[in-house]
Short mmCIF file of C-alpha atoms and ligand atoms in Angstrom, two decimals:
data_model
loop_
_atom_site.label_atom_id
_atom_site.label_comp_id
_atom_site.label_asym_id
_atom_site.label_seq_id
_atom_site.Cartn_x
_atom_site.Cartn_y
_atom_site.Cartn_z
CA MET U 64 0.29 -0.02 -0.41
CA LYS U 65 1.37 3.37 -0.82
CA THR U 66 0.77 6.52 1.07
CA SER U 67 1.88 10.45 0.05
CA LEU U 68 4.87 11.15 2.92
CA SER U 69 2.04 13.83 4.72
CA ILE U 70 0.54 10.29 6.49
CA LYS U 71 3.32 8.47 9.32
CA THR U 72 2.58 5.37 8.66
CA ASN U 73 5.79 3.97 10.43
CA MET U 74 4.61 4.87 14.19
CA ALA U 75 1.47 3.17 15.77
CA PRO U 76 -0.97 5.62 16.77
CA VAL U 77 -1.75 6.17 20.34
CA PRO U 78 -5.69 5.15 20.39
CA PHE U 79 -8.35 7.29 21.54
CA ALA U 80 -8.81 7.71 25.48
CA SER U 81 -12.40 7.62 24.79
CA PRO U 82 -14.48 5.62 22.44
CA ILE U 83 -15.49 7.93 19.22
CA LEU U 84 -18.69 7.07 18.35
CA ILE U 85 -19.95 6.93 14.50
CA THR U 86 -22.15 10.07 15.38
CA ARG U 87 -23.17 12.00 18.38
CA PRO U 88 -26.54 13.62 18.18
CA THR U 89 -27.21 17.35 17.63
CA LEU U 90 -28.79 18.61 20.62
CA PRO U 91 -30.66 22.60 20.71
CA PRO U 92 -29.68 24.68 23.95
CA ILE U 93 -31.48 22.88 26.72
CA GLU U 94 -33.16 26.90 27.96
CA LEU U 95 -35.28 26.60 24.38
CA PHE U 96 -36.35 22.85 24.92
CA GLU U 97 -37.23 23.67 28.74
CA ALA U 98 -39.45 26.70 27.46
CA HIS U 99 -41.56 24.17 25.45
CA LEU U 100 -41.49 21.98 28.00
CA LYS U 101 -42.62 24.56 30.48
CA GLU U 102 -45.41 25.60 27.97
CA ILE U 103 -46.14 21.67 27.20
CA TRP U 104 -46.67 21.52 31.33
CA SER U 105 -49.00 24.36 31.29
CA SER U 106 -51.17 23.32 28.56
CA ARG U 107 -51.34 18.94 29.47
CA VAL U 108 -51.69 18.96 25.43
CA LEU U 109 -49.34 15.99 25.26
CA THR U 110 -49.89 13.98 22.14
CA ASN U 111 -52.95 13.68 19.23
CA GLN U 112 -52.39 16.54 16.86
CA GLY U 113 -51.86 19.39 19.25
CA PRO U 114 -50.25 22.70 18.47
CA LYS U 115 -46.56 21.93 18.03
CA HIS U 116 -47.39 19.20 15.75
CA MET U 117 -49.81 21.24 13.85
CA GLN U 118 -46.25 23.88 14.37
CA LEU U 119 -43.32 21.47 13.10
CA GLU U 120 -45.88 20.05 10.19
CA LYS U 121 -45.83 23.33 8.50
CA ASN U 122 -42.22 24.57 9.61
CA LEU U 123 -41.38 20.94 7.50
CA THR U 124 -43.52 21.69 4.43
CA THR U 125 -41.87 25.32 3.96
CA MET U 126 -38.09 23.32 4.48
CA LEU U 127 -38.77 20.13 2.33
CA GLY U 128 -40.41 22.36 -0.62
CA THR U 129 -43.35 20.11 -0.65
CA ARG U 130 -47.23 20.38 -0.38
CA ASN U 131 -48.22 17.98 2.72
CA VAL U 132 -45.90 16.66 4.99
CA ARG U 133 -47.25 14.18 7.86
CA LEU U 134 -45.63 13.40 11.24
CA PHE U 135 -45.10 10.10 12.72
CA SER U 136 -43.79 8.07 15.31
CA ASN U 137 -40.90 6.76 13.60
CA GLY U 138 -39.54 6.35 9.93
CA THR U 139 -40.28 2.79 9.74
CA LEU U 140 -43.84 3.84 10.55
CA ALA U 141 -44.20 6.41 8.31
CA LEU U 142 -42.96 4.06 5.39
CA ILE U 143 -46.10 1.12 5.60
CA LEU U 144 -48.28 3.89 6.33
CA GLY U 145 -47.09 5.21 3.06
CA VAL U 146 -47.36 2.03 1.36
CA LYS U 147 -50.73 0.97 2.70
CA ALA U 148 -51.78 5.08 1.36
CA LEU U 149 -50.85 4.39 -2.34
CA GLY U 150 -52.92 0.80 -1.74
CA ILE U 151 -50.08 -1.09 -2.74
CA ARG U 152 -50.53 -4.58 -2.00
CA GLY U 153 -48.30 -6.71 -5.12
CA GLU U 154 -44.88 -6.23 -5.81
CA VAL U 155 -42.31 -3.29 -5.13
CA ILE U 156 -38.90 -3.51 -6.78
CA THR U 157 -36.71 -2.23 -4.28
CA THR U 158 -33.03 -1.81 -3.22
CA PRO U 159 -31.10 -5.03 -1.02
CA PHE U 160 -28.49 -2.28 -0.54
CA THR U 161 -30.50 -0.64 2.76
CA PHE U 162 -31.65 -1.17 6.19
CA PRO U 163 -34.11 -3.39 7.12
CA ALA U 164 -36.42 -1.05 8.01
CA THR U 165 -37.13 -0.43 3.84
CA PRO U 166 -38.32 -4.64 2.83
CA HIS U 167 -39.76 -5.01 5.95
CA SER U 168 -41.75 -1.53 5.72
CA LEU U 169 -43.06 -3.64 2.15
CA VAL U 170 -43.89 -6.69 4.20
CA TRP U 171 -46.10 -5.04 6.54
CA ALA U 172 -47.97 -2.95 4.36
CA GLY U 173 -48.75 -6.41 2.60
CA ALA U 174 -46.57 -5.84 -0.64
CA THR U 175 -43.52 -8.46 -1.36
CA PRO U 176 -40.27 -6.85 -1.98
CA VAL U 177 -38.23 -7.74 -5.39
CA PHE U 178 -34.36 -7.11 -5.17
CA CYS U 179 -32.98 -5.48 -8.25
CA ASP U 180 -29.01 -4.42 -8.23
CA ILE U 181 -27.50 -0.95 -7.32
CA ASP U 182 -25.67 1.39 -9.66
CA PRO U 183 -22.00 0.47 -8.80
CA VAL U 184 -21.15 4.85 -8.40
CA SER U 185 -24.36 5.96 -6.50
CA LEU U 186 -25.18 2.83 -4.68
CA CYS U 187 -29.12 3.08 -5.42
CA ILE U 188 -31.27 0.88 -7.55
CA ASP U 189 -29.73 0.85 -10.64
CA PRO U 190 -33.00 2.24 -13.48
CA ASN U 191 -31.27 0.08 -16.04
CA ARG U 192 -32.12 -3.10 -14.31
CA ILE U 193 -35.61 -2.47 -13.07
CA GLU U 194 -37.38 -3.02 -16.20
CA ALA U 195 -36.43 -6.82 -16.06
CA LEU U 196 -38.32 -7.29 -12.89
CA ILE U 197 -41.75 -6.00 -13.63
CA THR U 198 -44.55 -8.69 -13.73
CA PRO U 199 -48.29 -8.28 -13.95
CA ARG U 200 -47.85 -7.98 -10.29
CA THR U 201 -45.49 -5.01 -9.85
CA GLU U 202 -46.89 -2.13 -8.35
CA ALA U 203 -44.19 0.48 -7.48
CA ILE U 204 -40.47 1.11 -7.19
CA LEU U 205 -39.06 1.83 -4.02
CA GLY U 206 -36.18 3.27 -4.05
CA VAL U 207 -33.43 4.91 -1.40
CA HIS U 208 -31.10 8.07 -1.33
CA VAL U 209 -28.44 5.93 -0.27
CA TYR U 210 -26.37 7.95 2.30
CA GLY U 211 -28.49 11.43 1.00
CA ILE U 212 -27.06 10.87 -2.55
CA PRO U 213 -30.00 10.83 -5.02
CA CYS U 214 -31.75 8.04 -6.60
CA ASP U 215 -31.33 8.36 -10.71
CA ALA U 216 -35.72 9.86 -10.42
CA ASP U 217 -35.96 10.89 -13.59
CA ALA U 218 -34.77 7.64 -15.43
CA ILE U 219 -37.32 5.97 -13.06
CA GLN U 220 -39.85 8.47 -13.32
CA ALA U 221 -39.20 7.21 -17.14
CA ILE U 222 -39.86 3.65 -16.22
CA ALA U 223 -42.82 4.26 -13.84
CA SER U 224 -44.66 6.37 -16.11
CA LYS U 225 -44.57 3.63 -18.73
CA HIS U 226 -45.80 0.97 -17.11
CA GLY U 227 -48.16 2.54 -14.45
CA LEU U 228 -46.49 2.08 -11.81
CA LYS U 229 -45.95 4.09 -8.31
CA VAL U 230 -42.36 5.76 -7.36
CA ILE U 231 -42.05 5.95 -3.09
CA TYR U 232 -38.74 7.07 -2.32
CA ASP U 233 -36.96 6.01 1.55
CA ALA U 234 -34.92 9.22 2.14
CA ALA U 235 -33.70 8.45 6.26
CA HIS U 236 -30.73 9.98 5.03
CA ALA U 237 -31.33 13.11 2.72
CA PHE U 238 -33.03 15.89 4.76
CA LEU U 239 -32.29 19.19 2.91
CA THR U 240 -30.86 16.90 -0.04
CA GLU U 241 -31.55 18.78 -3.78
CA VAL U 242 -31.32 17.64 -7.09
CA ARG U 243 -29.64 20.72 -9.38
CA GLY U 244 -31.45 23.04 -6.56
CA ILE U 245 -34.53 21.12 -6.54
CA PRO U 246 -35.90 19.58 -2.93
CA ILE U 247 -35.82 16.23 -2.85
CA ALA U 248 -39.24 15.17 -1.83
CA SER U 249 -40.45 16.66 -5.28
CA PHE U 250 -39.91 13.20 -6.79
CA GLY U 251 -42.01 10.41 -6.98
CA ASP U 252 -45.63 9.93 -5.62
CA MET U 253 -44.62 10.02 -1.69
CA THR U 254 -40.79 10.23 0.52
CA MET U 255 -40.10 9.21 3.78
CA PHE U 256 -37.89 10.88 5.82
CA SER U 257 -36.11 9.23 9.22
CA PHE U 258 -35.58 11.59 12.15
CA HIS U 259 -34.15 9.36 14.29
CA ALA U 260 -31.80 10.61 16.77
CA THR U 261 -28.53 9.67 14.67
CA LYS U 262 -29.46 12.10 11.68
CA LEU U 263 -28.96 15.40 10.72
CA PHE U 264 -32.70 16.45 11.60
CA HIS U 265 -33.95 14.52 14.68
CA THR U 266 -37.42 14.41 16.91
CA ILE U 267 -34.97 11.71 19.14
CA GLU U 268 -37.77 9.25 17.19
CA GLY U 269 -39.73 9.79 14.75
CA GLY U 270 -39.97 10.24 11.07
CA CYS U 271 -42.83 12.02 8.25
CA LEU U 272 -44.10 11.39 4.80
CA ALA U 273 -43.94 13.98 2.38
CA PHE U 274 -46.43 14.49 -0.88
CA ASN U 275 -47.73 16.79 -3.12
CA ASN U 276 -50.74 15.12 -4.33
CA SER U 277 -53.48 16.26 -1.31
CA GLU U 278 -55.59 13.25 -1.90
CA LEU U 279 -53.13 11.73 -0.14
CA GLY U 280 -53.63 14.23 2.99
CA GLU U 281 -56.78 12.28 4.34
CA VAL U 282 -55.77 8.53 4.55
CA THR U 283 -52.14 9.33 6.00
CA ASN U 284 -53.95 11.21 8.54
CA LEU U 285 -56.10 8.62 9.29
CA LEU U 286 -53.70 5.59 8.96
CA LYS U 287 -51.97 7.14 11.98
CA ASN U 288 -54.54 7.28 14.52
CA PHE U 289 -56.51 3.98 13.94
CA GLY U 290 -58.89 5.37 11.01
CA ILE U 291 -60.64 7.96 13.16
CA LYS U 292 -62.19 10.95 11.43
CA ASP U 293 -64.08 13.90 13.37
CA GLY U 294 -63.76 11.76 17.00
CA GLU U 295 -66.42 8.86 16.07
CA ALA U 296 -66.57 7.97 12.87
CA VAL U 297 -63.82 4.99 12.19
CA LEU U 298 -63.19 4.93 8.40
CA ILE U 299 -60.35 2.33 8.09
CA PRO U 300 -57.97 -0.32 10.38
CA GLY U 301 -55.26 2.64 10.89
CA MET U 302 -52.95 2.34 13.82
CA ASN U 303 -51.24 4.37 15.97
CA ALA U 304 -47.92 6.25 14.77
CA LYS U 305 -48.85 9.64 15.64
CA MET U 306 -45.83 11.86 16.73
CA SER U 307 -45.96 13.38 20.35
CA GLU U 308 -46.05 17.29 21.20
CA ILE U 309 -42.47 16.67 23.77
CA GLN U 310 -40.73 15.05 19.99
CA CYS U 311 -42.17 17.52 18.23
CA ALA U 312 -40.95 20.61 20.37
CA MET U 313 -37.75 18.69 19.55
CA GLY U 314 -38.03 19.17 16.10
CA ILE U 315 -39.07 22.99 15.97
CA GLU U 316 -36.21 23.37 18.39
CA MET U 317 -33.36 21.44 15.78
CA LEU U 318 -34.75 22.93 12.81
CA LYS U 319 -33.07 25.59 13.49
CA GLU U 320 -29.97 23.48 14.25
CA THR U 321 -29.49 21.87 11.41
CA GLU U 322 -28.22 24.22 8.93
CA VAL U 323 -25.55 25.19 11.46
CA GLU U 324 -24.71 21.42 11.91
CA ARG U 325 -24.46 21.11 8.09
CA GLU U 326 -22.07 24.16 7.44
CA ARG U 327 -20.22 22.49 10.99
CA ARG U 328 -19.71 19.04 8.73
CA LYS U 329 -18.70 21.02 5.60
CA PRO U 330 -15.11 21.54 6.03
CA LEU U 331 -15.01 17.93 8.27
CA ARG U 332 -16.07 16.69 4.95
CA ARG U 333 -13.35 18.22 2.91
CA LYS U 334 -10.41 17.48 5.59
CA TYR U 335 -11.50 13.53 5.14
CA LEU U 336 -11.79 13.83 1.47
CA GLU U 337 -8.12 15.44 1.10
CA LEU U 338 -6.63 12.91 3.37
CA LEU U 339 -8.18 9.80 2.26
CA SER U 340 -7.35 10.69 -1.28
CA GLU U 341 -3.85 9.67 -0.46
CA ILE U 342 -4.61 5.98 1.04
CA GLU U 343 -3.85 3.49 -1.63
CA GLY U 344 -7.14 1.14 -1.98
CA ILE U 345 -9.41 3.86 -0.27
CA ASP U 346 -12.06 5.58 -1.89
CA CYS U 347 -14.59 8.07 -0.49
CA VAL U 348 -18.12 7.81 -2.04
CA VAL U 349 -18.21 11.33 -3.47
CA LEU U 350 -21.45 13.14 -4.47
CA PRO U 351 -22.92 13.72 -8.46
CA ASP U 352 -22.51 17.10 -9.89
CA GLY U 353 -25.14 19.63 -9.65
CA ILE U 354 -26.08 17.64 -6.00
CA SER U 355 -26.38 19.34 -2.30
CA ASP U 356 -26.30 16.62 0.27
CA SER U 357 -27.75 16.25 3.79
CA LEU U 358 -24.05 15.63 5.01
CA GLN U 359 -25.09 12.61 6.86
CA TYR U 360 -22.10 10.15 6.44
CA MET U 361 -18.64 9.72 5.71
CA ALA U 362 -18.76 6.62 4.03
CA LEU U 363 -15.14 5.03 1.87
CA ARG U 364 -15.01 1.85 0.22
CA VAL U 365 -12.82 -0.49 0.71
CA ASP U 366 -10.14 -2.37 -2.29
CA GLU U 367 -8.60 -4.96 -0.28
CA GLU U 368 -6.19 -5.94 -3.49
CA ARG U 369 -5.06 -1.88 -3.34
CA PHE U 370 -5.09 -1.26 0.34
CA GLY U 371 -4.09 -4.71 2.08
CA LEU U 372 -6.75 -5.56 4.45
CA SER U 373 -10.69 -6.12 3.86
CA ARG U 374 -13.39 -3.84 5.40
CA ASP U 375 -13.78 -5.80 8.26
CA GLN U 376 -10.39 -6.33 9.00
CA LEU U 377 -10.29 -2.25 8.92
CA GLN U 378 -12.95 -1.96 10.58
CA ARG U 379 -11.70 -4.38 13.55
CA GLY U 380 -8.65 -2.88 13.75
CA LEU U 381 -9.85 0.85 13.91
CA THR U 382 -11.72 -0.24 17.51
CA THR U 383 -8.71 -1.75 18.83
CA PHE U 384 -8.01 2.14 18.57
CA ASN U 385 -11.47 3.42 19.70
CA VAL U 386 -12.41 4.09 17.38
CA PHE U 387 -16.27 2.72 16.17
CA SER U 388 -17.48 2.92 12.51
CA ARG U 389 -20.65 1.24 10.94
CA LYS U 390 -20.92 -1.35 8.19
CA TYR U 391 -24.11 0.76 6.02
CA PHE U 392 -25.23 -1.75 5.04
CA PHE U 393 -24.28 -5.28 5.99
CA PRO U 394 -25.29 -8.01 5.77
CA LEU U 395 -27.65 -7.13 1.82
CA CYS U 396 -31.14 -7.46 2.35
CA THR U 397 -31.11 -10.57 0.39
CA ASP U 398 -29.34 -12.84 2.94
CA TYR U 399 -31.25 -11.97 5.65
CA GLU U 400 -32.96 -15.42 6.38
CA CYS U 401 -36.79 -13.77 5.96
CA TYR U 402 -35.82 -12.55 2.40
CA LYS U 403 -33.33 -15.66 1.27
CA GLU U 404 -36.39 -17.04 -1.09
CA ALA U 405 -37.29 -13.68 -2.31
CA VAL U 406 -37.02 -12.63 -6.34
CA ASN U 407 -33.41 -10.93 -7.34
CA ASP U 408 -31.54 -10.20 -10.03
CA GLY U 409 -28.70 -11.48 -8.27
CA THR U 410 -27.32 -8.02 -7.10
CA PRO U 411 -23.89 -8.52 -7.59
CA ILE U 412 -22.92 -4.71 -7.67
CA ALA U 413 -25.00 -4.97 -3.75
CA ARG U 414 -22.97 -7.43 -2.74
CA ARG U 415 -19.81 -6.26 -3.34
CA ALA U 416 -20.76 -2.98 -1.75
CA ALA U 417 -22.12 -4.50 1.15
CA ASP U 418 -18.73 -5.88 1.55
CA GLN U 419 -16.50 -2.76 1.09
CA LEU U 420 -18.48 0.03 2.47
CA LEU U 421 -17.87 1.57 6.43
CA CYS U 422 -18.93 4.99 7.54
CA LEU U 423 -16.54 6.61 9.83
CA PRO U 424 -17.39 8.86 12.88
CA PHE U 425 -18.72 12.35 11.28
CA TYR U 426 -20.98 15.03 13.00
CA GLY U 427 -20.60 18.81 13.89
CA ASP U 428 -18.51 18.56 17.26
CA LEU U 429 -15.87 16.09 15.77
CA GLU U 430 -12.53 17.84 15.85
CA MET U 431 -10.20 18.23 12.90
CA GLU U 432 -7.05 16.71 14.83
CA ALA U 433 -9.74 13.37 15.70
CA ILE U 434 -9.84 13.10 11.62
CA GLU U 435 -6.39 13.17 11.28
CA ARG U 436 -5.84 10.76 13.77
CA ILE U 437 -8.70 8.30 12.65
CA VAL U 438 -7.16 8.94 8.80
CA GLU U 439 -3.18 8.06 10.43
CA MET U 440 -4.72 4.56 11.77
CA ILE U 441 -6.53 4.21 8.50
CA ALA U 442 -3.04 4.95 6.83
CA TYR U 443 -1.09 2.56 9.80
CA LEU U 444 -3.30 -0.12 9.51
CA GLY U 445 -3.09 -0.28 5.35
CA LYS U 446 0.44 -0.94 5.66
CA ASN U 447 1.34 -2.42 9.22
CA GLY U 448 -1.53 -4.24 9.69
CA THR U 449 -1.97 -8.11 10.20
CA ILE U 450 -5.05 -8.38 12.12
CA SER U 451 -6.90 -11.21 10.86
N1 T4K Y 743 -34.32 3.74 5.95
C1 T4K Y 743 -33.10 3.68 5.85
C2 T4K Y 743 -32.38 3.63 5.18
C3 T4K Y 743 -32.70 4.11 7.55
O1 T4K Y 743 -31.64 4.43 7.64
C4 T4K Y 743 -33.24 4.14 8.38
C5 T4K Y 743 -32.94 3.95 9.75
C6 T4K Y 743 -34.90 3.80 8.21
C7 T4K Y 743 -35.49 3.15 6.90
C8 T4K Y 743 -35.81 3.51 9.20
O2 T4K Y 743 -35.62 5.16 9.91
P1 T4K Y 743 -36.05 5.11 11.72
O3 T4K Y 743 -37.70 3.84 11.84
O4 T4K Y 743 -35.01 4.77 12.36
O5 T4K Y 743 -36.63 6.65 11.63
C9 T4K Y 743 -29.35 3.74 12.82
C10 T4K Y 743 -30.16 4.04 13.12
O6 T4K Y 743 -31.39 3.56 14.55
C11 T4K Y 743 -31.56 4.25 12.15
O7 T4K Y 743 -32.83 5.00 12.93
C12 T4K Y 743 -30.59 4.14 11.29
N2 T4K Y 743 -31.89 4.16 9.83
C13 T4K Y 743 -30.15 3.71 11.09
C14 T4K Y 743 -28.77 3.75 9.71
O8 T4K Y 743 -28.62 3.86 11.93
P2 T4K Y 743 -28.00 1.59 14.49
O9 T4K Y 743 -28.54 0.28 15.24
O10 T4K Y 743 -26.93 1.86 13.56
O11 T4K Y 743 -28.35 2.19 15.69
P3 T4K Y 743 -27.28 3.08 16.81
O12 T4K Y 743 -28.23 2.42 18.60
O13 T4K Y 743 -26.34 1.81 17.03
O14 T4K Y 743 -26.60 3.61 17.13
C15 T4K Y 743 -25.59 4.66 16.01
C16 T4K Y 743 -24.10 5.40 16.60
O15 T4K Y 743 -25.46 6.29 17.21
C17 T4K Y 743 -24.05 4.56 17.92
O16 T4K Y 743 -22.67 4.53 18.13
C18 T4K Y 743 -24.25 5.69 19.16
C19 T4K Y 743 -24.69 6.80 18.56
N3 T4K Y 743 -26.02 7.31 19.22
C20 T4K Y 743 -27.18 6.57 19.08
C21 T4K Y 743 -28.24 6.83 19.83
C22 T4K Y 743 -29.85 6.68 19.36
C23 T4K Y 743 -26.16 8.00 20.33
O17 T4K Y 743 -24.77 8.57 20.75
N4 T4K Y 743 -26.94 8.32 20.96
C24 T4K Y 743 -28.05 7.87 20.78
O18 T4K Y 743 -29.58 8.57 21.10
O19 T4K Y 743 -29.56 2.08 13.41
#
């Protein structure tokens, strides 16, 4: 493995004194959150579409550049109920390179995942392979904007329009992503965002659906509230997937933090990219032109032949230095026991990605010096590591 002279590789790096985790959730100033708590204590409105819920939905509608936003208690329930709201019960072509929540949501909604291989660069579903998987039972395409990198939405829409399919996006990683200035929620019939604590914008737990077709507004409201309309009539078998006022209060304050946090991550990503580019066999995942992204993850690929260690060996090596990276996404969904029999097109590109991708610690509070040390550790392991 060759590295440039600026990275030291001959002396073993000193491990971090305390663990460096993949992320550290951002929080608003506690006084601002306390002010909301005082209001909640005084009003005793704790949940069921209270004033903070209405406020957050309104703020997010503007922020996401969409006509409608519906809040949910987490992203997974949002996705399940989004699939239900669109009336999808047949086959849905999706990616195996994702978090379990993506295909599981389809199954919970009564649909069947069909796994399609991914594009080697964007790591998102490859539109060129979708048509071969379409059958008379296919009803939709579910793309995932992996690490906030957008799917090829124009190509996917062209296929969907040709075959009369719905398009849903899992944008769990893509808050604030834009494609040539167009907000990510503008694409497809519906987009799900996750507001889990580990996300750039969060409500501790939470999620939302964004959609432009206002006719879906009522059914999404019913689905997350037992199917109840106006207090008495129960129109459909909905469930309970509401976001509480305390989560909404966190969201209202976190919206003010999100741009700040994103700006703080920019120089950190530049530093990682600059230093990691010096290490043979480490290839950072980079954005295509014209995209502004969520800066959610710092992902890289490990090419074992060129680097000298496999991705798993590198991850174990980093752990010995107290650095905790994550294999987002491993294992591949098609390797889960529950999806082993599912239809798929072999997905060799996704398999390679699942074996090579690693996400490094990345959050606004991470110090520049910590990044330099982490990269030195990677370089050292590549040069000297014989970790099994
Ligand atoms: N679709 C996609 C593509 C997704 O990636 C996800 C979720 C979903 C759908 C579903 O959305 P939700 O239903 O979750 O809204 C984490 C998150 O739990 C999960 O939301 C996320 N994707 C996934 C990619 O990452 P884990 O199992 O890696 O999380 P965990 O608990 O190990 O946390 C990671 C690190 O963050 C830890 O090292 C410690 C730190 N951490 C975490 C939490 C929760 C903290 O410092 N404080 C905390 O409170 O799944």
